Structure formats: C-alpha cells, structure tokens
Amino acid sequence: MSNYYLNRRKFLQGSAVLGAGLVAPTIFSRAASAYTNEPGKGSVVLGFNVPQSGPYADEGADELRAYKLAVKHLNGEGDGGMLGTFSSQMLKGTGILGRKVEYVTGDTQTKSDAARASARAMIEKDGAIMITGGSSSGVAVAVQSLCQDAGVIFMAGLTHSNDTTGKDKKANGFRHFFNAYMSAAALAPVLSEHYGNDRKAYHLTADYTWGWTQEQSMIAATEELGWETVNAVRTPLSATDFSSYIAPVTNSGADVLILNHYGSNMVNSLTNAVQFGLREKMVNGKQFEIVVPLYSRLMARGAGENVKGIFGSTNWHWSLQDEGSKAFVASYGKEYGQPPSQAAHTCYVQTLLYADAAERAGSFNPCAIAEALEGFEFDGLGNGKTLYRADDHQCFKDVLVVRGKANPTSEFDLLEVVNVTSADKVTYDPNHPMFAGGSLGKCNPGA
Amino acid sequence: MLKKLRTSDRALMVLFTVFVLATPLLMAPLGAGYPDLMQRFAIYGIFAIGFNILFGLTGYLSFGHAAFLGVGSYSALWMLKLLSINIVPAILFSVVVSGLFALLIGFISLRRSGIYFSILTLAFAQMSYNLAYSVLTPITNGETGLQLDLEDPRILDNASEGGQLASPSLFGLEMGDTAVVPFLGMDLQFNVGFYVSALVLIGMFYLSLRIFRSPFGMILRAVKSNQTRLNYTGFNSRPYTLTAFVISGMYAGLAGALLVCMDPLAGAERMQWTASGEVVLMTIMGGVGTLIGPVLGAGIIKYFENIFSRINDSVIQDWFSALPDGVADVLVAVVSPFLGSGWHISLGLIFMLVVIFLPGGLVEGAGRIMNLITRLTQARKTASHRSDDRPSDDDVSSEKSSPGSVNTRES
C-alpha cells in the first residue's frame, strides 16, 4: 500500500546516521580511570543528598548543617570538632589525601525517584566520589543500590530500618546509625520496668520499609515481655492528620500506643493522640501510655509539651558528656547557635569516617575504602567504642533510652537519658531472621 | 519513508532528528549535558507526545496519565527481574500491559466527557497510586520502590556474576555506558541509554506525525471541535476516542518502561496526581495540539526541576560576588526565593506568562517571532522594490490563522 521509496544514497545516509548514533558511545567506552569519578589532584567532591522538603525536612536541614561543618573541619577551618577526639588520628585538617574537600547538595524530597535522580546528577554531572545523606530508609535503600551500581561509596545518614543493612544491604553502603532491632532491644527492659509485663499494645506505623521493620522489631520485643499486640495499623508517610487513625485506638481495649512514626509524622500523630485525651485515660485499670521507639530532639521540639514522660530510643544526644560529644556540641553550637540533633551527629561522623578510611587506605577507590571500613573499631566519636561490622556494614555501639523531660530548662533540653544500653545487649547475629534474605554482593568500583 | 510526508513535515522531521541526536552537544553549555537528565528529556518527551495525541487531538483532558507511566514501569521492571536483563522484552511487555490497562480505564472513563472525564481519570490514577502504595505492596514494594535484586530468577540470562547486579542492556550494550569526549573545554557525555531513548523518541515522534496527518487524526480533531455535531451525523466517535486513549496510554507505558531501563527502580510516587499534572503542564507550556510543543515543554520542565532546583544559596552568592557587598546581598535576597527549593515558584510564573500571553504555548511564541521576522524582511523588500509585485504575500496570509485555530494548527 505504501510506495516505499528507498534508493542507495538514502539507504547509505540513513544507516550512517543510525550507525554513528549506536556506535559513538561504545568506541570510546568509559573514561580510562580505575574507578568512577577518580578525583584530580586539587579537590574531591562529596555529594550531600538530604530532604529539603517533605516530612523529614527538619532533619534534612540539620544534616546539611552537619555536613558543612564536617567539610570545614576536614579542610582545617574552624576548631576541628571531633577530629581531635577521634581514636584514629589520621585526619589533620588538610582535606582528604591532600585534596581540598568540596561538596554538592541535592533535595531527595523524601521520594525514592527524586533521590535517585538527584544522586545520579551528583555522580554524572558533578563527579561526586561519595554520596551520603537521606532521612528515610526507603530513600536510603534506593540510593544505596544506585551507588552500588554506579560504583561509588554510600555513607547512609539517618536510616533506621533493619533492611538497610539487612535484606537490602550492599557492599558499597555503610551505616553508622542504629536500627529498629537495636531500638526495640534497648527499649524492652525499660518498658517492662516502668509499665509492667501485662500490657496491650496498639501500633501505628509509617507505611514503608522503616515502619515495617520498626513495627516488627517492637512487636517481637514486647511480646517477649508478655505484652499482647491488639492491632497494627499502617499510615501513609505523606499523612499529616492522624485523627482518623487515633480514634479507633480509644475503643480497642489497648493500654499502650506505640507510634512507629518519625519526623513530622510523629509530631502530628502524637499531638493528635494527646488531643484525644489518650494520656489521661485509664484502660484495664492502668494508665494509658504512649511510646515512640525512635526519638529525636527535633521531633521533641516539634511536639512541645506533649513529649513529657514519653519513652523512646536515640542514637546520640547532645547532653552526653564524653570528650567527642562535648567537642562536637561546642563546635556546632558556635557555628549555628543550637545543639546538633542525632541526625546531624550521625552525618558528621559518617563524613569523618569516610575521610579517615580514605586516608588509611591511601586511595579513593571504593573497594579500598570499603576494606578500610570493614571491621574497623574506633572511639571518640560520641558513642563510645564502636565497631563497623564487616558482615553487614552496620555499626555496633551503645543505644540510649530517653524520656521527654518533665521540666525542660531550655528549648533544647527536652530529653533526658534514662538508660545507656551497652552494645553487646543490642548485638545480633548477621543471619538473624529480621535481617536475612539479602547479601552484600561484591564491592563495585565502577568504571 | 520521508517521501510520504509533506515538504514542511519532512523538514520538521529532519530538523527534529538532528536536534535530538545532537542533544549532548547542545545541552552541555547549559549544564544539562549529563546522561540522567538527557534521558529524562527524551523519555518525558515521549510521555508528552503520547499525552498530546489524546489531549491535543480529541480535547479530552486526562488527569491520570501517570498511572500508565507507573504501570509501564512496574511491568518493565518485573520483566527485567523475571525474564531477561535485555530491555526489549521489558519494553514490549510494558507497552502491552499499559495498553490493556488504558483500554479498561478508557472504556469506563470515556462514557463521560469534559470535567467528568478528567475527574474519572484522576480518580483511577489516585486509586492505582494508593493500591501500589498499600494493597499491592507484594508487587510494587510500596513506598520503598521495586528494585532489581541479586536473587532475581531471570529465566533467560540468570546468575548475577560475581555478586554484582547486572544493569539493563540492549543486546550487551549497557544503558549506563557513557563515552566522555572533551570538546571546547566541555565534557560531552554520549550515553547509550540516552541514544536508545532518543531513537525511540524519534520513532514515536514520526508515529505521532503520521497520526496527526491521517484520516484517523482528522476524526479526532472533529471530536475536539464539536463532538455532539459529529454524533448527530450518525457517526459513532467513541471507538476513535478509545483508540486515541489506548495509544496515548501505550506511549505513557513506553515512557515508564524506558525510565526503568535507564534506572531500574519503580516507585509509587511516579503515579501520584502531581506526576499526572506535570504532563499536562508540559503539553500546555509547549503548545497543545502541536507536534513539537510537548517535547519542548517536557524539556523545559525537566530542566527547571533538575537544574534550577540545584542552584543553592552559595552558588547564587558566587554569581554576584563581583558586585559590592550591599548590592550583592540585596540581589541574592531577591533571586534566591526563585531558585533552589523555590524552583516551583519560577516555573509557576513562567507557566502563567505562557498561558496568559501565549495560549498556544511556546510554539505559538516561536510562530509569532517567525511572523515578525517575515514581516520585517517583507517591509524592507517592499521599501526597496516599491513598484515590484510581492510574491511572498500569499504565503504570509496563508500563515495567518483565524482566531482560535491555534489548537488545530501544527507547527
């Protein structure tokens, strides 16, 4: 039906264009460096990928402040912060391996798609050699696998899901932050001591990887105490009003509400719960209680009065009195006029750990850095003695159980440390069922 | 195949092909010459072209097109996981699945027109989004997003070698491979994934051109200008609108599949209503019912999203660092709300300007500039040869269109 018209010249022209298009990318192949984004002599670029919008924007802003501070300290500006207290004394404030540290920033929007696009831009456009950040485990898992494929190191920021170093662990990814299992293991004894062993719990859970593993861990730990789980309800991460989820709690017969929420989710759900008068209620002859397994000062500030007396766990708190924490709080306070949050702390520490690993390895090659970090034991970074376990790239350290302070002395003094659970109490086998199912694979240097 | 086209269309097709293939060269000075963004230009161009076949030709405004993008992404990723890391089966499968999905949704939604149709499609898309987020978590992996895994069965080419995830490829050509060529102080990045998307884009552009020029396209335009009258003549238009809906759904599915082939992750937020709104913006900004408009609109919106959003305060300070301190501070304070995380504001402003002053989109703007140039050269000619006849006058008057015909005129 068609008068398909094709003469020799047109055919040749057409196939030349097509051929050029297809072949051009392959004849050069990738640049001749040993690994992705091998830095030049003068400087090295790090990519800080944090949420600047969405439910975790507060944490993201604090992370970014910490990253900027870490870069300053690595480049020898400011007072050096934890560089002085870090047990490995390789970092001298002369950049990393003699190169000045530069950085690029991006907005993850707390969405996996946007976070990966942002990370890819950093790697492809800006030549970032390491990506760090993330304030959501969904994002962290997504970006971690991107970094694995692209052949750069991912230093996870605030990500608390078991999966990040469990079923979704990757050889190029490392996590300093603690996880849901550790939170539950640290909280359980304290909950048992204060609330007894005969309780009925109702869970509200953020509906994504972190929420799921947090809920699973808390249910496992509390049921071991003898608690009963009445119900576990999933709520969308983007939700801002939780009244419709809180209302059913009052008639469920539960006497403990466990909020597996973080960031503004937690602020809103806790506020709703208090508005519904849950904290004044008596159920089954017991005072109704609320537990927030993962706590942060930023959230406590957001929730205001409502956090008083509520238990939770945290990775680090600025009131700690060890040398590392004091140095960091002083340095951060001088820069920004407020104490750092746990998100800021873990991000700062991750940057230092990366820089130190590069110094010890003598190279920016992701495989060399991974080797330097695996099984690395260190101290002086605010958490006491810490181990970067080689089996899953997870840090093992003490976990803090905290409670909302009854009489805060300042707008920052909102949490009190109730108990420091030692690292051995929260250590688990790498093949624990909650973490099983994935494998690290092999480190990928890209290129 | 170009023989069958009108001369102007042939020129358009050739120009389009040249520009698309030269993207790495054209975009590098604008800071957008890196693979991820160029791939997005091409893929969202396909998405918008497909959307324009429905909206531009029939006037049916679908507010749920992101659902097809999402369905395409998920089905392509499952093919990559289950069958083969080669992108061809993934793309074919996702086009089929999104076509079937569009058939189902179109069959129901097209019973109504106007705002009711828009609301129906929006409702279906939000439903798909919420399903992907909650009930269908085993298939979609919810908020975390679906990814490739070391344990994927991949029947045709199984076994991930050396504990490393395979990356999607076209018969061995990996999508992530990039050739970096230094050129005039810039690094041009020629990326396999981009060229695959670009070739698909060119093919899809040609297909849309043929649809626009076909009798089928004519009927769709008749639906747009007056569907009631068309029905009164005894002509059943629904099969035609449904076909257009399915075709545009398949375009969206193809775009979704390509997204996954370039970056193997499918997240539910891809189906959210904001994503559906985005493609409407792209089409309107570029020019509804024009051939090239949607591609332009997609490029501009993606450029804003990826480049403007990354301009942070320190970059802005660098721009004005040469100026005296006070002036620089004022300028930074004025400019910074519109850049970085405020990129939505400047995009919104531009969108308003386009809609108010150029209802036919950027293509109308280009057309006006062309007209102006022709008129100016014309004026000069008539001034120098006052008594001569004016041969090109006819062309100009035929270029001028009657008011309101912007939507049916092609660029």
Tab-separated table of C-alpha atoms in Angstrom, chain A residues 1-6 10 17-18 21-22 24-31 52 103-107 109-114 116-118 120-122 124-126 136-139 141-143 145-146 148-149 167-168 170 207-210 212 235-238 437-445, chain B residues 1-4 10 17 21 31-37 39-40 129 133-134 137 141-145 147-151 162-167 170 173-174 176-181 189-192 195-196 199 262-267 269-270 272 274 305-307 309-310 312 314 341 343-344:
chain	number	residue	atom	x	y	z
A	1	MET	CA	0.000	0.000	0.000
A	2	SER	CA	2.844	2.405	0.516
A	3	ASN	CA	5.211	3.476	-2.182
A	4	TYR	CA	8.199	2.764	-0.029
A	5	TYR	CA	10.913	4.792	-1.637
A	6	LEU	CA	14.476	3.935	-0.923
A	10	LYS	CA	19.281	7.412	1.118
A	17	VAL	CA	23.354	8.176	10.908
A	18	LEU	CA	21.958	5.162	12.705
A	21	GLY	CA	24.363	7.003	16.842
A	22	LEU	CA	24.754	3.465	18.050
A	24	ALA	CA	29.639	6.512	19.020
A	25	PRO	CA	29.049	5.672	22.680
A	26	THR	CA	30.864	2.356	22.505
A	27	ILE	CA	34.057	3.097	20.615
A	28	PHE	CA	35.330	5.391	23.336
A	29	SER	CA	33.915	3.268	26.178
A	30	ARG	CA	34.142	4.675	29.637
A	31	ALA	CA	36.908	7.036	30.668
A	52	GLN	CA	14.836	19.716	51.907
A	103	TYR	CA	30.561	19.370	48.113
A	104	VAL	CA	27.327	19.492	46.157
A	105	THR	CA	23.862	19.318	47.653
A	106	GLY	CA	20.588	17.903	46.424
A	107	ASP	CA	16.985	17.512	47.554
A	109	GLN	CA	12.121	15.205	48.599
A	110	THR	CA	11.829	12.024	50.718
A	111	LYS	CA	10.946	10.217	47.470
A	112	SER	CA	12.980	7.340	46.057
A	113	ASP	CA	12.673	8.573	42.458
A	114	ALA	CA	13.701	12.140	43.210
A	116	ARG	CA	17.977	8.746	42.825
A	117	ALA	CA	17.707	11.447	40.176
A	118	SER	CA	19.495	13.829	42.498
A	120	ARG	CA	22.691	10.445	39.656
A	121	ALA	CA	23.110	14.121	38.849
A	122	MET	CA	25.772	14.343	41.559
A	124	GLU	CA	27.281	12.087	36.478
A	125	LYS	CA	27.367	15.878	36.458
A	126	ASP	CA	29.369	16.944	39.481
A	136	SER	CA	14.211	7.996	55.170
A	137	SER	CA	15.061	4.340	54.901
A	138	GLY	CA	13.113	3.999	51.659
A	139	VAL	CA	15.327	6.643	50.141
A	141	VAL	CA	17.784	1.774	50.311
A	142	ALA	CA	17.089	3.224	46.853
A	143	VAL	CA	20.164	5.448	46.795
A	145	SER	CA	21.592	0.391	45.404
A	146	LEU	CA	22.162	3.222	42.921
A	148	GLN	CA	26.337	0.129	44.241
A	149	ASP	CA	25.542	0.150	40.516
A	167	LYS	CA	17.910	-7.699	53.251
A	168	ASP	CA	18.824	-4.621	51.168
A	170	LYS	CA	25.056	-3.523	49.625
A	207	ASP	CA	3.885	2.552	55.752
A	208	TYR	CA	7.348	1.912	54.316
A	209	THR	CA	10.423	-0.176	54.963
A	210	TRP	CA	11.432	1.597	58.169
A	212	TRP	CA	7.535	-2.183	58.809
A	235	THR	CA	-0.405	5.035	57.869
A	236	PRO	CA	0.854	6.749	54.688
A	237	LEU	CA	4.131	8.609	55.020
A	238	SER	CA	2.566	11.694	53.479
A	437	GLY	CA	17.414	-12.542	52.794
A	438	GLY	CA	19.983	-10.266	51.207
A	439	SER	CA	23.659	-10.364	50.539
A	440	LEU	CA	26.294	-7.682	50.340
A	441	GLY	CA	27.478	-8.767	46.937
A	442	LYS	CA	30.904	-7.571	45.876
A	443	CYS	CA	32.208	-4.048	46.099
A	444	ASN	CA	31.883	-2.213	42.801
A	445	PRO	CA	34.478	0.385	41.821
B	1	MET	CA	9.541	6.836	4.378
B	2	LEU	CA	10.006	10.590	4.376
B	3	LYS	CA	8.681	10.597	0.811
B	4	LYS	CA	5.156	10.230	2.070
B	10	ARG	CA	9.897	16.333	6.056
B	17	THR	CA	16.143	14.154	14.338
B	21	LEU	CA	20.749	13.346	18.240
B	31	GLY	CA	24.861	22.423	32.307
B	32	ALA	CA	22.319	19.777	31.350
B	33	GLY	CA	24.564	17.517	29.282
B	34	TYR	CA	24.694	14.604	31.678
B	35	PRO	CA	23.076	11.238	30.955
B	36	ASP	CA	20.400	11.205	33.637
B	37	LEU	CA	18.828	14.492	32.577
B	39	GLN	CA	17.453	10.538	29.266
B	40	ARG	CA	14.676	12.306	31.116
B	129	TYR	CA	-1.280	5.045	43.320
B	133	TYR	CA	1.305	2.017	47.972
B	134	SER	CA	-0.701	-0.359	50.165
B	137	THR	CA	2.891	-3.996	48.162
B	141	ASN	CA	7.230	-2.956	47.238
B	142	GLY	CA	5.249	0.082	48.384
B	143	GLU	CA	6.962	3.298	49.336
B	144	THR	CA	10.430	1.775	49.118
B	145	GLY	CA	10.029	1.097	45.430
B	147	GLN	CA	14.299	-2.770	42.516
B	148	LEU	CA	16.458	-5.371	40.872
B	149	ASP	CA	17.847	-7.937	43.238
B	150	LEU	CA	20.740	-10.366	43.304
B	151	GLU	CA	18.270	-13.226	43.779
B	162	GLY	CA	30.391	-12.027	40.925
B	163	GLY	CA	27.785	-10.729	43.350
B	164	GLN	CA	27.153	-7.763	41.093
B	165	LEU	CA	23.759	-6.655	39.824
B	166	ALA	CA	23.551	-6.732	36.059
B	167	SER	CA	22.490	-3.440	34.570
B	170	LEU	CA	20.259	-3.798	24.739
B	173	LEU	CA	25.089	-2.533	25.191
B	174	GLU	CA	24.694	-1.383	28.791
B	176	GLY	CA	24.825	3.131	31.766
B	177	ASP	CA	27.814	3.177	29.409
B	178	THR	CA	28.975	6.655	28.586
B	179	ALA	CA	31.682	7.952	26.305
B	180	VAL	CA	33.166	11.176	27.579
B	181	VAL	CA	34.581	13.316	24.787
B	189	GLN	CA	28.765	12.689	27.526
B	190	PHE	CA	27.498	10.315	24.864
B	191	ASN	CA	25.425	7.793	26.735
B	192	VAL	CA	23.978	4.550	25.365
B	195	TYR	CA	20.653	7.309	22.436
B	196	VAL	CA	18.295	4.378	22.881
B	199	LEU	CA	15.899	6.816	18.820
B	262	MET	CA	17.687	3.710	32.409
B	263	ASP	CA	17.421	3.465	36.173
B	264	PRO	CA	15.986	0.179	37.447
B	265	LEU	CA	13.747	1.426	40.227
B	266	ALA	CA	9.982	1.905	40.152
B	267	GLY	CA	8.432	3.983	42.917
B	269	GLU	CA	5.127	8.313	43.586
B	270	ARG	CA	5.552	8.048	39.826
B	272	GLN	CA	0.811	10.370	42.019
B	274	THR	CA	1.330	15.602	40.707
B	305	GLU	CA	13.298	20.514	38.021
B	306	ASN	CA	16.856	19.271	37.739
B	307	ILE	CA	18.995	22.356	37.186
B	309	SER	CA	16.414	23.171	41.906
B	310	ARG	CA	20.123	22.538	42.450
B	312	ASN	CA	21.657	26.784	46.191
B	314	SER	CA	26.228	29.567	47.824
B	341	SER	CA	13.989	24.697	46.594
B	343	TRP	CA	12.137	26.464	41.629
B	344	HIS	CA	8.407	25.746	41.608
